[in-house]
Short mmCIF file of C-alpha atoms in Angstrom, two decimals:
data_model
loop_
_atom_site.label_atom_id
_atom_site.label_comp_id
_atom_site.label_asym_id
_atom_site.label_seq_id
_atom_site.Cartn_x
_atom_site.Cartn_y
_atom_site.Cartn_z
CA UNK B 610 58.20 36.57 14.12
CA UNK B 611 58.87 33.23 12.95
CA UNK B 612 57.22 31.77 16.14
CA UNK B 613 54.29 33.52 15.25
CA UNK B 614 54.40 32.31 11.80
CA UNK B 615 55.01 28.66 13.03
CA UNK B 616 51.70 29.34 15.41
CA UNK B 617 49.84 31.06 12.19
CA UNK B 618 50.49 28.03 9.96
CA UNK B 619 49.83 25.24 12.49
CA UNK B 620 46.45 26.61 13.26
CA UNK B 621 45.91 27.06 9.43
CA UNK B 622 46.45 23.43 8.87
CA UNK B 623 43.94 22.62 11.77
CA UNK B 624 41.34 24.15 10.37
CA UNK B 625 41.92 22.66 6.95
CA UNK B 626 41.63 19.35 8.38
CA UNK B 627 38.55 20.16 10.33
CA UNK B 628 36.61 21.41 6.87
CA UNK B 629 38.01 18.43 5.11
CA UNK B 630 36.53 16.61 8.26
CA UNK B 631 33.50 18.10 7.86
CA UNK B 632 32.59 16.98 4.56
CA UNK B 633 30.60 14.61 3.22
CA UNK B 634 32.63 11.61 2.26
CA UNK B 635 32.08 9.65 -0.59
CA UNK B 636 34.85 6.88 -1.19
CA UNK B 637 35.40 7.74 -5.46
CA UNK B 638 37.64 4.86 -5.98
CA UNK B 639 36.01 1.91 -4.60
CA UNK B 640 32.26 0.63 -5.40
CA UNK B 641 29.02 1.17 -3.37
CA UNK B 642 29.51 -0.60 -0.35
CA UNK B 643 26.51 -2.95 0.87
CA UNK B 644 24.05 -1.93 3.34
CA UNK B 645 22.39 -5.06 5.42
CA UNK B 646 19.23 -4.79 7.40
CA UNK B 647 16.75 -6.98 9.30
CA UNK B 648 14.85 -8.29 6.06
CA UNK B 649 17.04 -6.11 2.78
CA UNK B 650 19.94 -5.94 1.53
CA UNK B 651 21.30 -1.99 -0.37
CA UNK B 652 23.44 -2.91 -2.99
CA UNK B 653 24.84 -1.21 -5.76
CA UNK B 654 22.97 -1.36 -9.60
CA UNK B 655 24.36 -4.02 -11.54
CA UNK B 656 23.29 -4.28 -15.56
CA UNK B 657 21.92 -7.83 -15.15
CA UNK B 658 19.12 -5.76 -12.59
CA UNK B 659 17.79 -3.69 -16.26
CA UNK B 660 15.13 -5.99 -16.84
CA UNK B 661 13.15 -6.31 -13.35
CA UNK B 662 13.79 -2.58 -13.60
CA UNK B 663 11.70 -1.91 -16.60
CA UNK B 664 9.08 -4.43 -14.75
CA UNK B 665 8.83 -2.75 -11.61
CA UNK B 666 9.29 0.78 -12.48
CA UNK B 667 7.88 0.86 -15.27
CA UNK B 668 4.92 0.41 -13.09
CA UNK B 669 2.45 3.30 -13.87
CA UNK B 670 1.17 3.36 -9.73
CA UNK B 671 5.60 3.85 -9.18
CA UNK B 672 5.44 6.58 -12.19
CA UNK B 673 2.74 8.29 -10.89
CA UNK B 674 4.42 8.93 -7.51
CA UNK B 675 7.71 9.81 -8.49
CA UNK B 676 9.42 12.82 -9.94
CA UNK B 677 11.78 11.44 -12.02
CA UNK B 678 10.88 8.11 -13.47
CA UNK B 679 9.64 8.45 -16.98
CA UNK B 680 6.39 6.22 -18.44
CA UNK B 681 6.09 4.24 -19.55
CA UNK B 682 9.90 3.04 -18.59
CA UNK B 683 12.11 1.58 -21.26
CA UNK B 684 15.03 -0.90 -21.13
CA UNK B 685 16.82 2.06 -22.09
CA UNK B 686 15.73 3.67 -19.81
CA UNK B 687 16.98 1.45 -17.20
CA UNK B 688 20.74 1.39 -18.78
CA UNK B 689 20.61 4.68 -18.68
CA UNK B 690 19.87 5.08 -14.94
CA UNK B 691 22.13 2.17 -13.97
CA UNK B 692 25.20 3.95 -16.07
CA UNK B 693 24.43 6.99 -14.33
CA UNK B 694 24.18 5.46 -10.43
CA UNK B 695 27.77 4.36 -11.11
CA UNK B 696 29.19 7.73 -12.46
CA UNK B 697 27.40 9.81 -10.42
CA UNK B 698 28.51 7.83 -7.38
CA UNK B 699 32.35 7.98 -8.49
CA UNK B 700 31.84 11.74 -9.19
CA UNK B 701 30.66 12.32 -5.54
CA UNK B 702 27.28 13.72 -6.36
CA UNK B 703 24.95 11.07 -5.25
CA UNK B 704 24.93 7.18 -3.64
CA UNK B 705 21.99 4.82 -4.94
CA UNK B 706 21.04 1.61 -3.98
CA UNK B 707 18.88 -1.06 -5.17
CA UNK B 708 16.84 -2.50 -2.54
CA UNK B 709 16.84 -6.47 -2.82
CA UNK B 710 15.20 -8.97 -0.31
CA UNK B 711 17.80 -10.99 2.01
CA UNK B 712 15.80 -14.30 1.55
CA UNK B 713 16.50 -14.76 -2.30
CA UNK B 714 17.95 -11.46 -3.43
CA UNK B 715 15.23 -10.55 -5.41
CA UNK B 716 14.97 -6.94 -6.53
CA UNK B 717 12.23 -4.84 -5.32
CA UNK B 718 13.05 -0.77 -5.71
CA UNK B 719 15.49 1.79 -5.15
CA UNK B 720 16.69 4.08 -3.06
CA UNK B 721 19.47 7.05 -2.58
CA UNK B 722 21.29 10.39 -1.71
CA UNK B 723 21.73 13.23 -4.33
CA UNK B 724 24.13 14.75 -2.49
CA UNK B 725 24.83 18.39 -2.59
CA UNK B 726 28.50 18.71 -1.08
CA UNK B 727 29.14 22.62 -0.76
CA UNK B 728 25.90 22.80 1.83
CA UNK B 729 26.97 19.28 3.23
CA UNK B 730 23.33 18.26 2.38
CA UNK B 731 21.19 15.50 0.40
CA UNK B 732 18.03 14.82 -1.05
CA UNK B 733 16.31 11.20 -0.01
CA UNK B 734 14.57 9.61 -3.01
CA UNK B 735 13.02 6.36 -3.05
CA UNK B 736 10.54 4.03 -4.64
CA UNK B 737 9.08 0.38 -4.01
CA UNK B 738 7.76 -2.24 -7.01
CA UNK B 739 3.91 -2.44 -6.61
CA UNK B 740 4.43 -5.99 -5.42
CA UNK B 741 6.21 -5.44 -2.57
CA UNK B 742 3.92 -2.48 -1.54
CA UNK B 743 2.56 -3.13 2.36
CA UNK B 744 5.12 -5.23 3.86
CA UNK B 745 7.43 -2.21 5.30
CA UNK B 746 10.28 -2.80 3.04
CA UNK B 747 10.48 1.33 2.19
CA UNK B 748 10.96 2.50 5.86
CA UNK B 749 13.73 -0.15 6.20
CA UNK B 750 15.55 0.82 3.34
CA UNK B 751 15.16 4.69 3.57
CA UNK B 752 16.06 4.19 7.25
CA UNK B 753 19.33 2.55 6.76
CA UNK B 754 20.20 4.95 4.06
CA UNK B 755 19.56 7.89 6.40
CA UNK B 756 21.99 6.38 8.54
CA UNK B 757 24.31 5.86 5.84
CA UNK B 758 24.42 9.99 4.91
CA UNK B 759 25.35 11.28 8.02
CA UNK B 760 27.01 8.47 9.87
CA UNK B 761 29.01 7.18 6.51
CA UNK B 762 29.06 10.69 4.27
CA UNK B 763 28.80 12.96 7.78
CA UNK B 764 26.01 14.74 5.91
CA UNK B 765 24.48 17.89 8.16
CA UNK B 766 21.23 17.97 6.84
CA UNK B 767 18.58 15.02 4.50
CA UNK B 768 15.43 16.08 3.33
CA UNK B 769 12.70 14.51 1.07
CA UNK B 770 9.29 15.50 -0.45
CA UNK B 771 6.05 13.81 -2.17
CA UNK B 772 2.94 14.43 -4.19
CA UNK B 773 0.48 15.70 -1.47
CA UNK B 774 -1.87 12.67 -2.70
CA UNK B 775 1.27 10.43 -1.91
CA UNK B 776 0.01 10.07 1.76
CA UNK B 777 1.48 6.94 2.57
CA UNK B 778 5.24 8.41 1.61
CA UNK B 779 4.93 11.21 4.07
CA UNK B 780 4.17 8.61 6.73
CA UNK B 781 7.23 6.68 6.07
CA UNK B 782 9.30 10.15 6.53
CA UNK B 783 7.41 10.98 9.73
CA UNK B 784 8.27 7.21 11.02
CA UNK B 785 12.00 7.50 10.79
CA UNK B 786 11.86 11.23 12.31
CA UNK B 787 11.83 13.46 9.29
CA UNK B 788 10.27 16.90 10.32
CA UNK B 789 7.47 18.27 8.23
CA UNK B 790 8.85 21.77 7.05
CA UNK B 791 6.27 22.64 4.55
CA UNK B 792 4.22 22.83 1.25
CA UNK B 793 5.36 24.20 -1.99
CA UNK B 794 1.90 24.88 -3.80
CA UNK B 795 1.85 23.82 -7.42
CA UNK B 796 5.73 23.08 -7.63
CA UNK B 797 5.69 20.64 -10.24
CA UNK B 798 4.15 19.79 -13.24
CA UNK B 799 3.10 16.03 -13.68
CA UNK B 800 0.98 14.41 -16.28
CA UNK B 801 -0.68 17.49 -17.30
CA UNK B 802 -1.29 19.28 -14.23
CA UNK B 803 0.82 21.12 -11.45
CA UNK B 804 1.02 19.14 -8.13
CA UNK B 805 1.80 20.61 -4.60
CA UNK B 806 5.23 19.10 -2.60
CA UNK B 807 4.97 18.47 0.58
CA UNK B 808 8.26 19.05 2.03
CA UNK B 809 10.30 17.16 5.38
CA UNK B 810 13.65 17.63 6.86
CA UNK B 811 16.23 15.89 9.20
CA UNK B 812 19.30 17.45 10.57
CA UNK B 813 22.70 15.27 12.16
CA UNK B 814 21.52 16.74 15.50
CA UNK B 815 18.00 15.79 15.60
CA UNK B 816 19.31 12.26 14.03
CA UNK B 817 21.69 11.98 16.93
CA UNK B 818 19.39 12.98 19.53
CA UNK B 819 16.30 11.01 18.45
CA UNK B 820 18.83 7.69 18.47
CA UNK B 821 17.63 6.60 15.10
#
C-alpha cells in the first residue's frame, strides 16, 4: 500500500509540474525585457515616452483604427496607459511594448499581448504613428512579439482582429501567418456607428510548423 501511495504521489507531482509547464509565463518580479529586431527595438513604457504618445496617438487616422484609444488622446491619457502597461504586466495579464527605431530610439507605436492565462491564450494589439506608416515597421514588431508569446510566455493560441475598412492591418496578420477565422458583423460600436471585425488566429503548432 505504501508503494502504491509512493507511485500515486510521484505521478501527482509530475503532472503538477507539467501544468505549471504549460503555462504562460510571465516573469512578475522583474521589468519587460527588450525585444531587438532588424530595424526596432520593444521596450517597455517609460513616463518620459507620455508626450510623443499624445502626438502620435492622439492621431485621429491611429484613433480611427483602433478599439481602444480614445480621441482625441490626452496627456492623461497617456499616464494612464503607461501606469497601467506596468501593473498589468506585473499582474500577469498582459506584456506591452513600445516600438522605438534602433537608429535613434525614437518612438513610433505600440504593441502587445492581453493575455488570458486559464485558456493559455492572447490577444495581439498594435498600432503605428501616422509618420512611420509604409516603411514595414508594424509586421516587424507584431512579428517579434508573436514570437515572444509562445516561445517566451509558451502561449497555445494569439489571435487579432480589425475594422473591415482596416485592410492594410489584415495584411500584416496574413504576412506573419495569422489564419483568417472569420467576421463578426456589427461587433462594435465606433464613432457613431457599428463596425464589422474581421477576425485571425495562430496556434503554437501552426507557429512551429510554418518556422516563423
Amino acid at each position: 500500500v505504501n508503494r502504491a501511495r509512493g507511485a500515486l504521489g510521484r505521478r501527482e507531482a509530475r503532472l503538477r509540474r507539467s501544468s505549471r509547464d504549460s503555462e504562460p509565463r510571465t516573469p512578475t518580479t522583474m521589468p519587460l525585457a527588450a525585444i531587438e529586431t532588424e530595424r526596432l527595438v520593444l521596450r517597455a513604457f517609460d513616463d518620459r515616452d507620455a508626450p510623443e504618445l499624445v502626438r502620435l496617438a492622439g492621431a485621429r487616422e491611429v484613433a480611427a483604427t483602433t478599439l481602444r484609444i480614445p480621441h482625441p488622446y490626452t496627456e492623461a491619457d497617456a499616464k494612464q496607459f503607461i501606469v497601467m502597461c506596468r501593473s498589468a504586466f506585473e499582474e500577469g495579464s498582459s506584456a506591452v511594448f513600445a516600438i522605438c527605431l534602433r537608429a535613434d530610439a525614437r518612438l513610433c507605436g505600440a504593441t502587445g499581448l492581453h493575455i488570458i492565462r486559464a485558456h493559455l491564450r492572447a490577444e495581439l494589439g498594435y498600432w503605428i504613428g501616422v509618420p512611420y506608416w509604409g516603411h514595414g515597421y508594424c509586421q516587424e514588431a507584431v512579428r517579434a512579439v508573436v514570437r515572444y508569446g509562445f516561445e517566451e510566455l509558451n502561449l497555445h493560441r494569439i489571435y487579432a482582429s480589425h475594422f473591415l475598412h482596416n485592410s492594410r492591418s489584415g495584411a500584416i496578420l496574413r504576412r506573419i501567418g495569422m489564419r483568417y477565422e472569420g467576421c463578426r458583423r456589427d461587433h462594435v460600436w465606433k464613432w457613431g456607428k457599428s463596425v464589422d471585425l474581421e477576425m485571425y488566429g495562430l496556434l503554437k503548432s501552426e507557429y512551429v510548423s510554418s518556422g516563423s
